[in-house]
Amino acid sequence: MPAEHTVKSFEQQLQRLSNLITQMGGVAEAQVDGAVQAVVRRDVDLAARVMQADHQLDDYERGIEQEAVRMLALRQPVGSDLREILAALKISADLERTGDYAANIAKRSMALAKLPSVRPVSAIPRMGKLVESMLKDVLDAYIDRDVGKAIDAWNRDEELDDLYTSLFREVLTYMMEDPRNITPCTHLLFIAKNLERAGDHATNIAETIHFLVLGQTLTSDRPKHDQSSFLVGPTADVDLHGSGLHGADAVDDL
Amino acid sequence: MPAEHTVKSFEQQLQRLSNLITQMGGVAEAQVDGAVQAVVRRDVDLAARVMQADHQLDDYERGIEQEAVRMLALRQPVGSDLREILAALKISADLERTGDYAANIAKRSMALAKLPSVRPVSAIPRMGKLVESMLKDVLDAYIDRDVGKAIDAWNRDEELDDLYTSLFREVLTYMMEDPRNITPCTHLLFIAKNLERAGDHATNIAETIHFLVLGQTLTSDRPKHDQSSFLVGPTADVDLHGSGLHGADAVDDL
């Protein structure tokens, strides 16, 4: 039964690809967690470990890409099998970028650890926990092919954007209070921005799961509430809704 | 001759895909240029136009993705034909992200236009010109399948990272001089970071062209000289080479 054997083997290949994504997702989660811990505990050794581990995600992405390209070329899949492979390519790219953000947070935490501590750091673990929960949920949703769970995670990106916007305002205030806060606060802004971007990649993964399971793109606007780009001062009241710009939800911040 | 007809039609489809990428690249270049002009001239109307035009790049990406998936499913290409389609998918994703950076720069330029002018803005057009030249060259390299030209553009990313790092130092100094500079300078930092990231996407495209033409990945380390993440002060002397961290070239900043 060579035909059946071939079919079974393709299923095994798909399963293997899916397992690689799940493993890679676990590494990405651990990297985000390690990076946030490094910031909070001012732990330079942990930061160095996170930076050194980043290549694992690059390796996973390369491996998944090679596997996917080989399967496309040799198996020439269609329909849901093709979607499985395209989804694996997309998700691995999002996880690799998430790892880049974690490594960059770790890198900046090393600079922060040499500088006076600043109070707005306390918002970082909250943002970190939220990103980690989004990432965990989209990975669970991927394993279970659970579109509802993916959409739940996707919706939580709004909360993350709100946390980022309020941190941004707070940090500007601290910078203005004392020039010695400027350098640590600048690193903090970029750390927060990295977490906000990691959340965007979790929403990308949620969208890919929607496409994978239902065969169509999630058409509703992506939740995008980071309003810090509009701020003209730490307490400025910015009317986004009247500006006609609120519809620019698709504008990706950094 | 139905077989020959089919072959010819596939070539036409590939050509069409390639034309779409080239057009999309032209739009992305124009968006970066518009965004940089909006910053320099404090031109709020131009900024609004750049933001409104961003959906064009989203539409191109979606169209290219649909076309590519259809070709993969119906034609089941192998070898260089498969690489053509995978390259189109990757390049369109990079161009779409480049457009997101342009739209974000435009968005921040609107906030900047309401704030006092700050001198480090003068570095932005230099960074912008460099990004635009990199983008133009990788698109020419794509049209001509010219790996040498792609690698030339790829190497220029180092210069862009250096410009960004020196702008970062300068901006911190301005923030410390006068608290009123803090808000505009913060937007400026993110604008510069967006340009630096757009340059990274141009290097990604160069790498994709290498893969497309030669069938193998560009293995040498990507040029990555943005050292701002390590800064502990605007004039701090940071020894990256002795820290054992210089090898973290692959760490993607934001």
Coordinates of C-alpha atoms in Angstrom, one line a residue:
Chain A
M1 CA 0.0 0.0 0.0
P2 CA 2.5 2.6 -1.1
A3 CA -0.2 5.3 -1.5
E4 CA -1.5 5.0 2.0
H5 CA 2.0 4.9 3.3
T6 CA 2.8 8.2 1.5
V7 CA -0.3 9.8 3.0
K8 CA 0.5 8.6 6.5
S9 CA 4.0 9.9 6.1
F10 CA 2.8 13.3 5.0
E11 CA 0.6 13.4 8.1
Q12 CA 3.6 12.6 10.2
Q13 CA 5.5 15.3 8.6
L14 CA 2.7 17.8 9.3
Q15 CA 2.6 16.6 12.9
R16 CA 6.3 17.1 13.2
L17 CA 6.1 20.6 11.8
S18 CA 3.3 21.4 14.3
N19 CA 5.4 19.9 17.2
L20 CA 8.4 22.1 16.1
I21 CA 6.1 25.2 16.3
T22 CA 4.9 24.2 19.8
Q23 CA 8.4 23.7 21.1
M24 CA 9.5 26.9 19.5
G25 CA 6.6 28.7 21.2
G26 CA 7.7 27.3 24.6
V27 CA 11.2 28.7 24.0
A28 CA 9.8 32.1 23.0
E29 CA 7.6 32.3 26.1
A30 CA 10.6 31.4 28.3
Q31 CA 12.7 34.1 26.6
V32 CA 10.1 36.8 27.2
D33 CA 9.7 35.7 30.9
G34 CA 13.5 35.7 31.3
A35 CA 13.9 39.1 29.8
V36 CA 11.2 40.7 32.0
Q37 CA 12.7 39.0 35.1
A38 CA 16.1 40.4 34.1
V39 CA 14.7 43.9 34.0
V40 CA 12.8 43.6 37.3
R41 CA 15.6 41.9 39.3
R42 CA 18.4 43.9 37.6
D43 CA 19.9 40.5 36.9
V44 CA 22.8 40.9 34.4
D45 CA 23.6 37.2 34.3
L46 CA 20.0 36.3 33.4
A47 CA 20.0 39.0 30.7
A48 CA 23.2 37.5 29.2
R49 CA 21.6 34.0 29.2
V50 CA 18.5 35.3 27.4
M51 CA 20.7 37.0 24.8
Q52 CA 22.8 33.9 24.3
A53 CA 19.7 31.7 24.0
D54 CA 18.2 33.8 21.2
H55 CA 19.9 31.8 18.5
Q56 CA 17.7 28.8 19.4
L57 CA 14.7 30.6 18.0
D58 CA 16.7 31.6 14.9
D59 CA 17.6 27.9 14.5
Y60 CA 14.0 26.8 15.0
E61 CA 12.8 29.3 12.4
R62 CA 15.4 28.1 9.9
G63 CA 14.6 24.5 10.5
I64 CA 10.9 25.0 10.1
E65 CA 11.4 27.0 7.0
Q66 CA 13.6 24.3 5.4
E67 CA 11.1 21.6 6.4
A68 CA 8.1 23.6 5.0
V69 CA 9.9 24.4 1.7
R70 CA 10.8 20.7 1.3
M71 CA 7.2 19.7 2.0
L72 CA 5.9 22.3 -0.5
A73 CA 8.3 21.1 -3.2
L74 CA 8.0 17.4 -2.7
R75 CA 4.4 17.0 -1.6
Q76 CA 2.7 19.9 -3.4
P77 CA -0.1 20.1 -0.9
V78 CA -3.4 21.8 -1.4
G79 CA -6.3 23.0 0.8
S80 CA -5.9 22.6 4.5
D81 CA -2.5 20.8 4.1
L82 CA -1.2 23.8 2.3
R83 CA -2.6 26.1 5.0
E84 CA -0.9 24.0 7.7
I85 CA 2.5 24.6 6.0
L86 CA 1.9 28.3 5.3
A87 CA 0.7 28.8 8.9
A88 CA 3.9 27.1 10.2
L89 CA 6.0 29.5 8.2
K90 CA 4.1 32.6 9.4
I91 CA 4.0 31.5 13.1
S92 CA 7.6 30.6 13.2
A93 CA 8.5 34.1 11.8
D94 CA 6.3 35.7 14.5
L95 CA 7.9 33.6 17.2
E96 CA 11.4 34.5 16.0
R97 CA 10.6 38.2 16.1
T98 CA 9.1 37.8 19.6
G99 CA 12.5 36.3 20.6
D100 CA 14.3 39.3 19.1
Y101 CA 12.2 41.6 21.3
A102 CA 13.0 39.5 24.3
A103 CA 16.7 39.6 23.5
N104 CA 16.6 43.3 23.0
I105 CA 14.8 43.8 26.4
A106 CA 17.5 41.7 28.0
K107 CA 20.2 43.9 26.3
R108 CA 18.6 47.1 27.5
S109 CA 18.2 45.6 31.0
M110 CA 22.0 45.4 31.2
A111 CA 22.2 49.1 30.7
L112 CA 19.4 49.7 33.1
A113 CA 21.1 47.7 35.8
K114 CA 24.0 50.2 35.7
L115 CA 21.7 53.2 36.2
P116 CA 19.7 54.5 39.1
S117 CA 16.4 52.6 39.5
V118 CA 13.3 54.4 38.3
R119 CA 9.8 53.8 39.6
P120 CA 7.9 53.2 36.3
V121 CA 9.8 49.9 36.0
S122 CA 6.9 48.5 38.1
A123 CA 4.6 48.5 35.0
I124 CA 7.0 46.2 33.1
P125 CA 6.1 43.0 34.9
R126 CA 2.4 43.7 34.3
M127 CA 3.0 44.2 30.6
G128 CA 5.2 41.1 30.6
K129 CA 2.6 38.9 32.3
L130 CA 0.0 40.0 29.8
V131 CA 2.2 39.3 26.8
E132 CA 3.1 35.9 28.2
S133 CA -0.5 35.0 28.7
M134 CA -1.4 36.1 25.2
L135 CA 1.5 34.0 23.8
K136 CA 0.6 31.0 25.9
D137 CA -3.1 31.2 24.8
V138 CA -2.3 31.5 21.1
L139 CA 0.0 28.5 21.4
D140 CA -2.7 26.5 23.2
A141 CA -5.1 27.7 20.5
Y142 CA -2.7 26.4 17.8
I143 CA -2.4 23.0 19.4
D144 CA -6.2 22.6 19.8
R145 CA -7.1 24.5 16.6
D146 CA -9.3 26.6 18.8
V147 CA -10.3 29.8 17.0
G148 CA -12.3 31.1 19.9
K149 CA -9.3 31.0 22.2
A150 CA -7.2 32.7 19.6
I151 CA -9.7 35.5 19.3
D152 CA -9.8 35.9 23.1
A153 CA -6.0 36.4 23.1
W154 CA -6.3 38.8 20.1
N155 CA -8.7 41.0 22.0
R156 CA -6.4 41.3 25.0
D157 CA -3.9 43.3 22.8
E158 CA -6.1 46.3 23.5
E159 CA -5.3 46.1 27.2
L160 CA -1.6 45.8 26.5
D161 CA -1.7 48.9 24.3
D162 CA -3.5 50.8 27.1
L163 CA -0.8 49.7 29.6
Y164 CA 1.9 50.9 27.2
T165 CA 0.2 54.3 26.6
S166 CA -0.1 55.0 30.3
L167 CA 3.5 53.9 31.0
F168 CA 4.6 56.2 28.2
R169 CA 2.9 59.2 29.9
E170 CA 4.2 58.3 33.3
V171 CA 7.8 57.9 32.0
L172 CA 7.7 61.4 30.3
T173 CA 6.7 62.9 33.6
Y174 CA 9.7 61.2 35.4
M175 CA 12.1 62.5 32.7
M176 CA 10.9 66.0 33.2
E177 CA 11.2 65.8 37.0
D178 CA 14.8 65.0 37.0
P179 CA 17.3 64.9 34.1
R180 CA 19.1 61.9 35.8
N181 CA 16.0 59.9 35.0
I182 CA 16.2 60.5 31.3
T183 CA 18.7 57.8 30.3
P184 CA 17.0 55.0 32.4
C185 CA 13.6 56.1 31.3
T186 CA 14.6 56.1 27.6
H187 CA 15.6 52.4 27.9
L188 CA 12.4 51.8 29.8
L189 CA 10.3 53.3 26.9
F190 CA 12.0 51.0 24.4
I191 CA 11.6 48.0 26.7
A192 CA 7.9 48.7 27.0
K193 CA 7.7 49.2 23.2
N194 CA 9.3 45.9 22.7
L195 CA 6.7 44.2 24.9
E196 CA 3.9 46.0 23.1
R197 CA 5.3 44.8 19.8
A198 CA 5.6 41.2 21.1
G199 CA 1.9 41.5 21.8
D200 CA 1.3 42.5 18.2
H201 CA 3.1 39.3 17.1
A202 CA 0.8 37.2 19.4
T203 CA -2.2 38.8 17.7
N204 CA -0.6 38.0 14.3
I205 CA -0.4 34.3 15.4
A206 CA -4.1 34.5 16.5
E207 CA -4.9 35.7 13.0
T208 CA -2.9 32.9 11.4
I209 CA -4.8 30.4 13.5
H210 CA -8.1 31.9 12.2
F211 CA -6.8 31.5 8.6
L212 CA -5.5 28.0 9.3
V213 CA -8.8 26.6 10.8
L214 CA -11.4 28.5 8.8
G215 CA -9.5 29.1 5.6
Q216 CA -10.2 32.8 5.6
T217 CA -8.6 36.0 6.9
L218 CA -9.8 37.6 10.1
T219 CA -11.2 40.7 8.6
S220 CA -12.2 42.9 11.5
D221 CA -9.8 45.6 12.5
R222 CA -7.0 44.5 14.7
P223 CA -7.2 46.0 18.2
K224 CA -4.7 48.8 18.2
H225 CA -4.9 51.2 21.0
D226 CA -1.4 52.4 21.5
Q227 CA -2.0 56.2 21.4
S228 CA 1.5 57.2 22.6
S229 CA 2.5 58.3 19.1
F230 CA 0.0 61.1 19.3
L231 CA 1.1 62.5 22.6
V232 CA 2.3 66.1 22.7
G233 CA 2.9 66.1 26.4
P234 CA 2.6 63.7 29.3
T235 CA -0.8 65.0 30.3
A236 CA -2.0 66.2 26.9
D237 CA -5.6 65.4 26.1
V238 CA -5.5 64.0 22.6
D239 CA -8.8 63.6 20.7
L240 CA -8.1 60.7 18.4
H241 CA -11.7 60.2 17.5
G242 CA -12.3 63.7 16.1
S243 CA -9.0 63.7 14.2
G244 CA -10.2 61.1 11.6
L245 CA -7.1 59.1 12.4
H246 CA -8.6 56.6 14.7
G247 CA -9.3 54.4 11.6
A248 CA -5.5 54.1 11.2
D249 CA -5.7 51.0 13.4
A250 CA -3.6 49.1 10.9
V251 CA -0.7 51.5 11.4
D252 CA 1.9 49.4 13.1
D253 CA 3.9 51.2 15.7
L254 CA 7.5 50.3 15.4
Chain B
M1 CA -0.2 22.6 -27.5
P2 CA -1.9 22.8 -24.2
A3 CA 1.3 21.9 -22.2
E4 CA 3.3 24.7 -23.7
H5 CA 0.4 27.0 -23.2
T6 CA 0.3 26.1 -19.5
V7 CA 4.1 26.6 -19.1
K8 CA 3.9 30.0 -20.8
S9 CA 0.9 31.0 -18.6
F10 CA 2.8 30.1 -15.5
E11 CA 5.7 32.2 -16.6
Q12 CA 3.2 35.0 -17.1
Q13 CA 1.9 34.5 -13.6
L14 CA 5.4 34.7 -12.2
Q15 CA 6.1 37.8 -14.2
R16 CA 2.9 39.3 -12.9
L17 CA 3.9 38.5 -9.3
S18 CA 7.3 40.1 -9.8
N19 CA 5.6 43.2 -11.3
L20 CA 3.4 43.5 -8.3
I21 CA 6.4 43.4 -6.0
T22 CA 8.1 46.1 -8.0
Q23 CA 5.0 48.3 -7.9
M24 CA 4.6 47.7 -4.2
G25 CA 8.3 48.6 -3.7
G26 CA 7.7 51.9 -5.5
V27 CA 4.8 52.7 -3.1
A28 CA 6.9 51.8 -0.1
E29 CA 9.7 54.1 -1.2
A30 CA 7.3 57.0 -1.8
Q31 CA 5.8 56.4 1.7
V32 CA 9.2 56.6 3.4
D33 CA 10.0 59.7 1.5
G34 CA 6.7 61.3 2.3
A35 CA 7.1 60.5 6.0
V36 CA 10.6 61.9 6.2
Q37 CA 9.4 65.1 4.4
A38 CA 6.5 65.4 6.8
V39 CA 8.9 65.4 9.7
V40 CA 11.3 67.9 8.2
R41 CA 8.8 70.3 6.8
R42 CA 6.4 69.9 9.8
D43 CA 3.8 69.2 7.2
V44 CA 0.7 67.8 8.9
D45 CA -1.3 67.4 5.6
L46 CA 1.4 65.4 4.0
A47 CA 1.6 63.2 7.2
A48 CA -2.1 62.6 7.0
R49 CA -1.8 61.6 3.3
V50 CA 1.0 59.1 4.1
M51 CA -1.1 57.6 6.9
Q52 CA -4.1 57.3 4.6
A53 CA -2.0 55.7 1.8
D54 CA -0.7 52.9 4.1
H55 CA -3.6 50.7 3.2
Q56 CA -2.3 50.4 -0.3
L57 CA 0.6 48.4 0.9
D58 CA -1.7 46.2 3.0
D59 CA -3.7 45.6 -0.1
Y60 CA -0.7 44.8 -2.2
E61 CA 0.5 42.3 0.4
R62 CA -2.9 40.6 0.6
G63 CA -3.1 40.5 -3.2
I64 CA 0.4 39.0 -3.5
E65 CA -0.3 36.5 -0.8
Q66 CA -3.5 35.3 -2.4
E67 CA -1.8 35.1 -5.8
A68 CA 1.2 33.2 -4.3
V69 CA -1.0 30.7 -2.4
R70 CA -3.1 30.1 -5.5
M71 CA 0.1 29.4 -7.6
L72 CA 1.5 27.1 -4.9
A73 CA -1.8 25.2 -4.8
L74 CA -2.6 25.0 -8.5
R75 CA 0.9 24.8 -10.0
Q76 CA 2.8 23.0 -7.3
P77 CA 6.1 24.5 -8.5
V78 CA 9.6 23.3 -7.6
G79 CA 13.1 24.6 -7.7
S80 CA 13.6 28.2 -8.8
D81 CA 9.9 28.6 -9.5
L82 CA 9.1 27.7 -5.9
R83 CA 11.8 30.1 -4.7
E84 CA 10.2 32.9 -6.9
I85 CA 6.9 32.5 -5.1
L86 CA 8.4 32.2 -1.6
A87 CA 10.6 35.3 -2.3
A88 CA 7.5 37.3 -3.3
L89 CA 5.8 36.3 -0.1
K90 CA 8.8 37.4 2.0
I91 CA 9.5 40.6 0.1
S92 CA 5.9 41.7 0.2
A93 CA 5.9 41.2 4.0
D94 CA 9.0 43.3 4.4
L95 CA 7.6 46.0 2.2
E96 CA 4.4 46.0 4.2
R97 CA 6.3 46.4 7.4
T98 CA 8.4 49.2 5.8
G99 CA 5.1 51.0 5.1
D100 CA 4.0 50.5 8.7
Y101 CA 7.2 52.3 9.8
A102 CA 6.6 55.1 7.3
A103 CA 3.0 55.5 8.6
N104 CA 4.2 55.5 12.2
I105 CA 6.8 58.2 11.4
A106 CA 4.0 60.3 9.8
K107 CA 1.9 59.8 12.8
R108 CA 4.6 61.0 15.2
S109 CA 5.5 63.9 12.8
M110 CA 2.0 65.2 13.6
A111 CA 2.7 65.3 17.3
L112 CA 6.2 66.8 16.6
A113 CA 4.7 69.6 14.5
K114 CA 2.7 70.8 17.5
L115 CA 5.9 71.0 19.7
P116 CA 8.9 73.3 19.7
S117 CA 11.4 72.4 17.0
V118 CA 14.5 70.5 18.2
R119 CA 17.9 70.6 16.5
P120 CA 18.6 66.8 16.2
V121 CA 15.8 66.6 13.6
S122 CA 18.4 67.5 11.1
A123 CA 19.8 63.9 11.3
I124 CA 16.4 62.5 10.1
P125 CA 16.7 63.4 6.4
R126 CA 20.2 61.8 6.3
M127 CA 18.8 58.6 7.7
G128 CA 15.8 58.8 5.4
K129 CA 18.0 59.3 2.3
L130 CA 20.1 56.3 3.3
V131 CA 17.0 54.1 3.9
E132 CA 15.5 55.2 0.6
S133 CA 18.7 54.4 -1.3
M134 CA 18.9 51.0 0.3
L135 CA 15.3 50.3 -0.6
K136 CA 15.7 51.5 -4.2
D137 CA 18.8 49.4 -4.7
V138 CA 17.3 46.2 -3.3
L139 CA 14.3 46.7 -5.6
D140 CA 16.6 47.3 -8.6
A141 CA 18.5 44.2 -7.5
Y142 CA 15.3 42.2 -7.4
I143 CA 14.3 43.3 -10.9
D144 CA 17.8 42.5 -12.3
R145 CA 18.3 39.4 -10.1
D146 CA 21.6 41.2 -9.2
V147 CA 23.0 39.6 -6.0
G148 CA 26.1 41.9 -6.0
K149 CA 23.8 45.0 -5.8
A150 CA 21.7 43.4 -3.1
I151 CA 24.8 42.8 -1.0
D152 CA 26.0 46.4 -1.5
A153 CA 22.7 47.6 -0.1
W154 CA 22.9 45.1 2.7
N155 CA 26.3 46.4 3.7
R156 CA 25.0 50.0 4.0
D157 CA 22.9 49.0 6.9
E158 CA 26.0 49.4 9.1
E159 CA 26.1 53.1 8.2
L160 CA 22.5 53.5 9.1
D161 CA 23.0 51.9 12.5
D162 CA 25.9 54.2 13.1
L163 CA 23.8 57.3 12.2
Y164 CA 21.1 56.0 14.6
T165 CA 23.5 55.5 17.5
S166 CA 24.9 58.9 17.1
L167 CA 21.5 60.5 16.9
F168 CA 20.5 58.6 20.0
R169 CA 23.4 60.1 22.0
E170 CA 22.7 63.6 20.7
V171 CA 19.0 63.4 21.6
L172 CA 19.7 62.3 25.2
T173 CA 22.0 65.4 25.6
Y174 CA 19.2 67.7 24.4
M175 CA 16.7 66.1 26.7
M176 CA 19.0 66.7 29.7
E177 CA 19.7 70.3 28.7
D178 CA 16.0 71.4 28.8
P179 CA 13.0 69.4 30.0
R180 CA 10.9 71.1 27.3
N181 CA 12.9 69.1 24.8
I182 CA 11.9 65.7 26.3
T183 CA 8.6 65.2 24.6
P184 CA 9.7 66.2 21.0
C185 CA 13.0 64.3 21.5
T186 CA 11.1 61.1 22.6
H187 CA 9.1 61.2 19.3
L188 CA 12.4 61.8 17.5
L189 CA 14.0 58.8 19.0
F190 CA 11.1 56.6 17.9
I191 CA 11.1 58.2 14.4
A192 CA 14.8 57.4 14.1
K193 CA 14.3 53.9 15.4
N194 CA 11.5 53.4 12.8
L195 CA 14.0 54.4 10.0
E196 CA 16.6 52.1 11.5
R197 CA 14.1 49.2 11.4
A198 CA 13.1 50.1 7.8
G199 CA 16.7 49.6 6.9
D200 CA 16.7 46.2 8.6
H201 CA 13.8 45.2 6.3
A202 CA 15.8 46.4 3.3
T203 CA 18.6 44.1 4.4
N204 CA 16.0 41.3 4.8
I205 CA 15.0 41.9 1.1
A206 CA 18.7 41.7 0.1
E207 CA 18.9 38.3 1.9
T208 CA 15.8 37.1 0.1
I209 CA 17.3 38.1 -3.3
H210 CA 20.4 36.1 -2.4
F211 CA 18.3 33.1 -1.6
L212 CA 16.1 33.6 -4.8
V213 CA 19.1 33.8 -7.2
L214 CA 21.5 31.4 -5.6
G215 CA 19.2 29.0 -3.8
Q216 CA 21.0 29.4 -0.5
T217 CA 20.8 31.6 2.5
L218 CA 23.2 34.5 3.1
T219 CA 25.1 33.0 6.0
S220 CA 27.5 35.8 7.0
D221 CA 26.3 37.8 10.0
R222 CA 24.0 40.6 9.2
P223 CA 25.5 44.0 9.7
K224 CA 24.1 45.2 13.0
H225 CA 25.8 48.2 14.6
D226 CA 23.0 49.9 16.5
Q227 CA 24.7 50.2 19.9
S228 CA 22.2 52.5 21.5
S229 CA 20.7 49.7 23.6
F230 CA 23.9 49.5 25.5
L231 CA 24.2 53.2 26.3
V232 CA 24.2 54.1 30.0
G233 CA 24.6 57.9 29.3
P234 CA 24.8 60.2 26.3
T235 CA 28.6 60.2 26.4
A236 CA 29.2 56.9 28.0
D237 CA 32.0 54.9 26.6
V238 CA 30.7 51.4 26.1
D239 CA 33.1 48.7 25.2
L240 CA 31.0 46.3 23.2
H241 CA 33.9 44.3 22.0
G242 CA 35.2 43.4 25.5
S243 CA 31.7 42.5 26.8
G244 CA 31.4 39.4 24.7
L245 CA 28.1 40.8 23.5
H246 CA 29.2 42.0 20.1
G247 CA 28.5 38.6 18.7
A248 CA 24.8 39.2 19.4
D249 CA 24.5 40.8 15.9
A250 CA 21.4 38.8 15.2
V251 CA 19.6 40.5 18.1
D252 CA 17.0 42.6 16.4
D253 CA 16.4 45.9 18.0
L254 CA 12.7 46.6 18.1

